[in-house]
Coordinates of C-alpha atoms in Angstrom, one line a residue:
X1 CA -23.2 -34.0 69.7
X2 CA -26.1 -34.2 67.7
X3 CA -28.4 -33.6 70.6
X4 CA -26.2 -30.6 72.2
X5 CA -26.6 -29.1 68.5
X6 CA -30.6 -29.6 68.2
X7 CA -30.8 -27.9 72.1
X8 CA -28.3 -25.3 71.8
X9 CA -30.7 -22.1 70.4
X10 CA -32.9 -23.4 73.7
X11 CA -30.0 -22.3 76.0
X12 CA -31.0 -19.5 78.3
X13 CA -33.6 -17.4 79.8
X14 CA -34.3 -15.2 76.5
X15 CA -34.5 -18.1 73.9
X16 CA -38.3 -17.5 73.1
X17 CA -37.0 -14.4 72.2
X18 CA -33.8 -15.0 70.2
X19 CA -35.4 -17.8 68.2
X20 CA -38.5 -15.5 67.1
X21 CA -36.2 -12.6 66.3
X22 CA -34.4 -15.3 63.5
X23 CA -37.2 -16.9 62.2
X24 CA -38.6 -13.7 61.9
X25 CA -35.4 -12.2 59.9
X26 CA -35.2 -15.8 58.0
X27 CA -39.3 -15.2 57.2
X28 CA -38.3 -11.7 55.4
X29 CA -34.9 -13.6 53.6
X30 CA -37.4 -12.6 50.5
X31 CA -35.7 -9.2 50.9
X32 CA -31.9 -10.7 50.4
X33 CA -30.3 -8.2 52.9
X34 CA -32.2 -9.9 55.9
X35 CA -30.2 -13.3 54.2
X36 CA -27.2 -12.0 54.4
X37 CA -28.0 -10.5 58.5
X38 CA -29.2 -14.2 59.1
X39 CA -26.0 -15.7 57.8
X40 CA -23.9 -13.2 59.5
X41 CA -26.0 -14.6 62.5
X42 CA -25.0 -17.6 62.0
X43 CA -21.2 -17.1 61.3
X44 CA -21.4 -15.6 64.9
X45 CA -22.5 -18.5 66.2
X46 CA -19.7 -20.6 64.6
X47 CA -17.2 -18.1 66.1
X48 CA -18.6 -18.7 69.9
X49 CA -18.6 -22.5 69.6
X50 CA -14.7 -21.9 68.1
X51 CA -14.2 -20.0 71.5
X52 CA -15.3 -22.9 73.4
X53 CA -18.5 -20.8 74.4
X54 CA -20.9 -23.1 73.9
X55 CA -23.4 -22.1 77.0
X56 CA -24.7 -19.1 75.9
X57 CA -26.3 -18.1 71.7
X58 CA -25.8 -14.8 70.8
X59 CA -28.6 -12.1 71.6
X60 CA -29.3 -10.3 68.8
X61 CA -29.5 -7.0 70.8
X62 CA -25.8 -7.7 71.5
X63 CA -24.9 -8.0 67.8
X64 CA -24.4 -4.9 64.9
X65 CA -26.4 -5.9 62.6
X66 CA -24.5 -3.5 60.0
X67 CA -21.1 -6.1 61.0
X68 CA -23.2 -9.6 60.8
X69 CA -24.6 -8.5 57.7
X70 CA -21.4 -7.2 56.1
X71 CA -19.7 -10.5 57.3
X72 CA -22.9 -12.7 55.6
X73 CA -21.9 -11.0 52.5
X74 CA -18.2 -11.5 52.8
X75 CA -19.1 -15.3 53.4
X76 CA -21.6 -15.7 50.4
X77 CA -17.9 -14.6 48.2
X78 CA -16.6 -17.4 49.6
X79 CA -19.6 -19.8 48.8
X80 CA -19.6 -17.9 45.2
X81 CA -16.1 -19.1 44.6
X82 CA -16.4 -22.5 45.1
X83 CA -19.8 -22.6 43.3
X84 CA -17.8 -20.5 40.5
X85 CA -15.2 -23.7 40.7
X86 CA -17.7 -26.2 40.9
X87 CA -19.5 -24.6 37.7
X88 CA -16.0 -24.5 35.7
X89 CA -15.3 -27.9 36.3
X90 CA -18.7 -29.1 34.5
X91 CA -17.8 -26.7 32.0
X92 CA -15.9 -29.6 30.1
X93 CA -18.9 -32.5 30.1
X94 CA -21.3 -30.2 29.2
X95 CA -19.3 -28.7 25.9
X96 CA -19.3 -32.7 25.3
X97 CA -23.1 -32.8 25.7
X98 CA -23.3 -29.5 23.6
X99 CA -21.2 -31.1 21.0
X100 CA -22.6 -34.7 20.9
X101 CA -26.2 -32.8 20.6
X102 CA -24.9 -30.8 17.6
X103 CA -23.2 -33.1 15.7
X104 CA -26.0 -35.7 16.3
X105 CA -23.1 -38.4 18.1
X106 CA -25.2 -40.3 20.6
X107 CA -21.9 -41.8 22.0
X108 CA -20.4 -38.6 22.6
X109 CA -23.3 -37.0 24.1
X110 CA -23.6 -40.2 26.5
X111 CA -19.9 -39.6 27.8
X112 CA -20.9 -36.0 28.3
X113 CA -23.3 -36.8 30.3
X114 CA -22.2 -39.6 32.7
X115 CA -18.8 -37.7 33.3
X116 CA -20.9 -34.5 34.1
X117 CA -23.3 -36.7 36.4
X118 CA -20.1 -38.2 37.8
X119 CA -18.2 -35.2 37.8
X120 CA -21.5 -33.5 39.7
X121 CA -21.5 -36.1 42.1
X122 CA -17.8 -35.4 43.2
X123 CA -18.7 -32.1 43.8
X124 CA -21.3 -32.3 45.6
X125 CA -19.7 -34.2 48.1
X126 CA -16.3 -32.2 48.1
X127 CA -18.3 -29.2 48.8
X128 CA -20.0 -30.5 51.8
X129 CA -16.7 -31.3 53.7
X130 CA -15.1 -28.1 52.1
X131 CA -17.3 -25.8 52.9
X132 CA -17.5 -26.5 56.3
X133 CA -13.7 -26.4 56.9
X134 CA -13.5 -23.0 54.5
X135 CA -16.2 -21.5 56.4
X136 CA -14.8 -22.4 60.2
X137 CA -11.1 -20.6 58.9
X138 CA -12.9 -17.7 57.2
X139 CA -14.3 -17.4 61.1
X140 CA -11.2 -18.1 62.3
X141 CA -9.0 -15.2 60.3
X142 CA -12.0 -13.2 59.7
X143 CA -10.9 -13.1 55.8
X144 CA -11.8 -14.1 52.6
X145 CA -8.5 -15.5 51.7
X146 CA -8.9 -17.8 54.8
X147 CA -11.7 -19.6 53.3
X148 CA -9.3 -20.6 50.1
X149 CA -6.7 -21.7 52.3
X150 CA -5.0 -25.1 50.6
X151 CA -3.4 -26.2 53.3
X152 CA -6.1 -25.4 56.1
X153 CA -8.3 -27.6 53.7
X154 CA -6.2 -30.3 53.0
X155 CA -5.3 -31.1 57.1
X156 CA -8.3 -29.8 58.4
X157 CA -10.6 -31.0 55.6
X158 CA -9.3 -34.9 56.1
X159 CA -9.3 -35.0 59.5
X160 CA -11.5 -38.0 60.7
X161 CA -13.3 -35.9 63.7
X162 CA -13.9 -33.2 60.6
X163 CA -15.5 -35.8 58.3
X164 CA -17.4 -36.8 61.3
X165 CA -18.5 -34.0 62.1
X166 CA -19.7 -33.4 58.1
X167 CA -21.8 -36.6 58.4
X168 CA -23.3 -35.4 61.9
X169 CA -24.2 -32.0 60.4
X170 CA -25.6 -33.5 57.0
X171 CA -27.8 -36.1 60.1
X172 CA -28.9 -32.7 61.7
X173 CA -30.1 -31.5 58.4
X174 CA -32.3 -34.5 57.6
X175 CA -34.0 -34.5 61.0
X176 CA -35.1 -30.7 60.5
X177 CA -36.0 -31.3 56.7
X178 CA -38.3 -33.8 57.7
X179 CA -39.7 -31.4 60.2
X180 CA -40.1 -29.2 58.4
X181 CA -41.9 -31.5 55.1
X182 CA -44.6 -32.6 58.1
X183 CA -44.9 -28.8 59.6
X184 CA -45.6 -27.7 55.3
X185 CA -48.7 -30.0 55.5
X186 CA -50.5 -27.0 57.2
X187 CA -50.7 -23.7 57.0
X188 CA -50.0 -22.5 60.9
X189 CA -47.0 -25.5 60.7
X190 CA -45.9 -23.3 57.3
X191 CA -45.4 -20.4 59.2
X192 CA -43.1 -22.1 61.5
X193 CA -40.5 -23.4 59.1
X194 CA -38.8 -20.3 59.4
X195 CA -38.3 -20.5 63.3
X196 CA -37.4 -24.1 63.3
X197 CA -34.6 -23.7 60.2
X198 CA -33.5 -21.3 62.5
X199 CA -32.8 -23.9 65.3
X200 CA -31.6 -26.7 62.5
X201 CA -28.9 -23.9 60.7
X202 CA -27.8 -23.2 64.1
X203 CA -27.3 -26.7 65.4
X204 CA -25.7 -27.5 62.0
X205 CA -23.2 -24.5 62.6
X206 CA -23.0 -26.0 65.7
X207 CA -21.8 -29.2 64.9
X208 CA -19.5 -27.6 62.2
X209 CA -17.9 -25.6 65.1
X210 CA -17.3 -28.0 67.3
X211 CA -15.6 -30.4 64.3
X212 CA -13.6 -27.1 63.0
X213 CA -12.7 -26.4 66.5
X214 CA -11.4 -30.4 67.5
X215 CA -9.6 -31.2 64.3
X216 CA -8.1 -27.5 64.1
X217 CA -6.4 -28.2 67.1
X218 CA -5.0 -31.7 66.6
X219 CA -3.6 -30.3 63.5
X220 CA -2.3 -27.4 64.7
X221 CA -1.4 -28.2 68.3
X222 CA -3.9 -24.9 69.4
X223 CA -7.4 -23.9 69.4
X224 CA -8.5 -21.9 66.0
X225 CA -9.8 -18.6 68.6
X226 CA -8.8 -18.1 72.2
X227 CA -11.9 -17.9 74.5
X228 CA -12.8 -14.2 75.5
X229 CA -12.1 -14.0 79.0
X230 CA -15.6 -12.1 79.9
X231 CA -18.8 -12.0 78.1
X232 CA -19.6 -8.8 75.8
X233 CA -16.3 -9.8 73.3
X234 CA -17.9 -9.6 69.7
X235 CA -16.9 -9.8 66.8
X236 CA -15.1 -6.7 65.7
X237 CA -14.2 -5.7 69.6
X238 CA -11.8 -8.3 69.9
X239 CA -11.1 -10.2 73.2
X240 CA -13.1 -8.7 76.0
X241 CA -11.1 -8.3 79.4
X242 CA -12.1 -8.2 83.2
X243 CA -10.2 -5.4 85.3
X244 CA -7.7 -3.1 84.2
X245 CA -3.6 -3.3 84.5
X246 CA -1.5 -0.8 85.5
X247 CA 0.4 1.4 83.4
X248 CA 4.4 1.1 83.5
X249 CA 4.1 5.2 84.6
X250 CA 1.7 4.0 87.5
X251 CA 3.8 3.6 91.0
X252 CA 3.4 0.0 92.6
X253 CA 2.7 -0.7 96.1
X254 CA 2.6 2.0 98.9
X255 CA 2.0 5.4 97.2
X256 CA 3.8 7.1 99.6
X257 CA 6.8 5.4 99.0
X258 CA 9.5 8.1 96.9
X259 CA 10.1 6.4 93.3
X260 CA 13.7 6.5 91.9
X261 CA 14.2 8.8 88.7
X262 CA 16.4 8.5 86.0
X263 CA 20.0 9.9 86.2
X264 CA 22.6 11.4 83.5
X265 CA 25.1 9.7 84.8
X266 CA 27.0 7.2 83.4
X267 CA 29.5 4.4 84.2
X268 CA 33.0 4.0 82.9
X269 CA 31.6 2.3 79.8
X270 CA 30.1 5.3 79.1
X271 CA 26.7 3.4 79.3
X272 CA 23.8 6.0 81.0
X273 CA 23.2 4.6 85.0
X274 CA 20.4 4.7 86.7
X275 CA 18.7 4.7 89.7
X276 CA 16.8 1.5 88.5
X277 CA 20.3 0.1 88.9
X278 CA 21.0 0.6 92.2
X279 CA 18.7 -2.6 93.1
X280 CA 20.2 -4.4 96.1
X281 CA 19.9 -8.0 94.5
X282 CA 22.7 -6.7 91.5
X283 CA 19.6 -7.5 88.4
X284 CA 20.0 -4.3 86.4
X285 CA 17.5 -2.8 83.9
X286 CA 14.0 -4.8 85.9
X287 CA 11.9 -2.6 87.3
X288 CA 11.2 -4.0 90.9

């Protein structure tokens, strides 16, 4: 998977093209909207590998950026929760560290800080399995509240192919940090971080996808999002369909053929009759 990840923004004809265009918005991230566009990017991406639709990257000329930006802000809440949570819960160590510093207790002020260290640790390492599984339901609902779901977290967020998918996504990011440490040592290979984090947050969505997608399903017995059934189905359009379907007012078959009408008659029951019961094979009320 880890390969299919690193080669999937390298799919298609246009690539050149849709990989310049993010590290270019990822270049101007100094601005903080163009952050919140390239994770809204990104959450897009997470939403076609959920689909199954794995062939194809979204083209930014196929994208509102006005909707991918609005949904990277509506993500970063999410993040900002569980930082908010994260931040609470080494609230308590470090009153122990303020208090051990004030009252001059070494003792105390070594507890505070190997249960914050320890406490930090856990953290750390809860966040990157549940941000992953918070983020693919936020995609999956398209809501906030998704990405606090308890019980999403707790199936989803244990399942062995997620947790494998966390440490495949956490490989992915070493292999493009360390590209991009040996690109820093000049200053043309500087100006291509940008591009190239743009390929590694990509594959890493990727792989968080695909995990979402698998465990998602063995949970719940169904894929988190139904493919679309043509391309063009964006977020915000909803499914995109192929042909149209008639109307129940549309006549089927021969035009020419003379359709029944409805009739104010009615049986001894006093129930209305129609013409749509006169059908020869006795099923009354289907339309034939």
């Amino acid at each position: 998977m880890i390969e299919d990840a690193l080669r999937y923004q390298t799919q298609g004809d246009d690539w050149v093209k849709r990989v310049a265009l993010g590290g270019v918005v990822l270049f101007f991230g100094f601005l903080i909207v163009p952050l919140f566009t390239f994770q809204g990017y990104m959450l897009e991406v997470m939403r076609r590998v959920l689909r199954g639709e794995t062939d194809t990257p979204p083209a930014w000329d196929e994208l509102d950026l006005t909707d991918i930006t609005v949904d990277g802000i509506r993500h970063t809440v999410v993040v900002m929760g569980y930082g908010l949570l994260l931040t609470l819960a080494l609230a308590v160590p470090g009153l122990l560290v303020i208090g051990g510093g004030l009252g001059g207790s070494e003792g105390l002020l070594l507890v505070g800080f190997l249960v914050a260290a320890l406490l930090y640790l856990i953290g750390v390492l809860a966040m990157a399995v549940i941000l992953p599984v918070a983020t693919g339901n936020f995609v999956r609902a398209d809501s906030i509240a998704a990405g606090f779901d308890r019980d999403v977290l707790s199936s989803v967020g244990t399942s062995r192919t997620m947790l494998m998918a966390v440490v495949m996504a956490f490989a992915v990011n070493v292999i493009v940090s360390v590209g991009a440490t040996i690109l820093g040592f000049t200053i043309v290979g500087y100006l291509a971080v940008p591009f190239l984090a743009f390929v590694g947050q990509s594959a890493i969505m990727y792989v968080w996808g695909r995990g979402f997608a698998d465990a998602y399903e063995e949970e719940y017995g169904e894929p988190p999002l139904a493919p679309t059934t043509a391309t063009g189905g964006t977020h915000g359009s909803g499914p995109a369909t192929t042909g149209t379907t008639p109307s129940v007012d549309e006549p089927i078959g021969d035009s020419d053929t003379d359709q029944p009408s409805w009739s104010d008659d009615t049986d001894e029951s006093g129930f209305g009759t129609s013409a749509w019961d006169d059908a020869g094979d006795g099923d009354s009320g289907r339309r034939r």
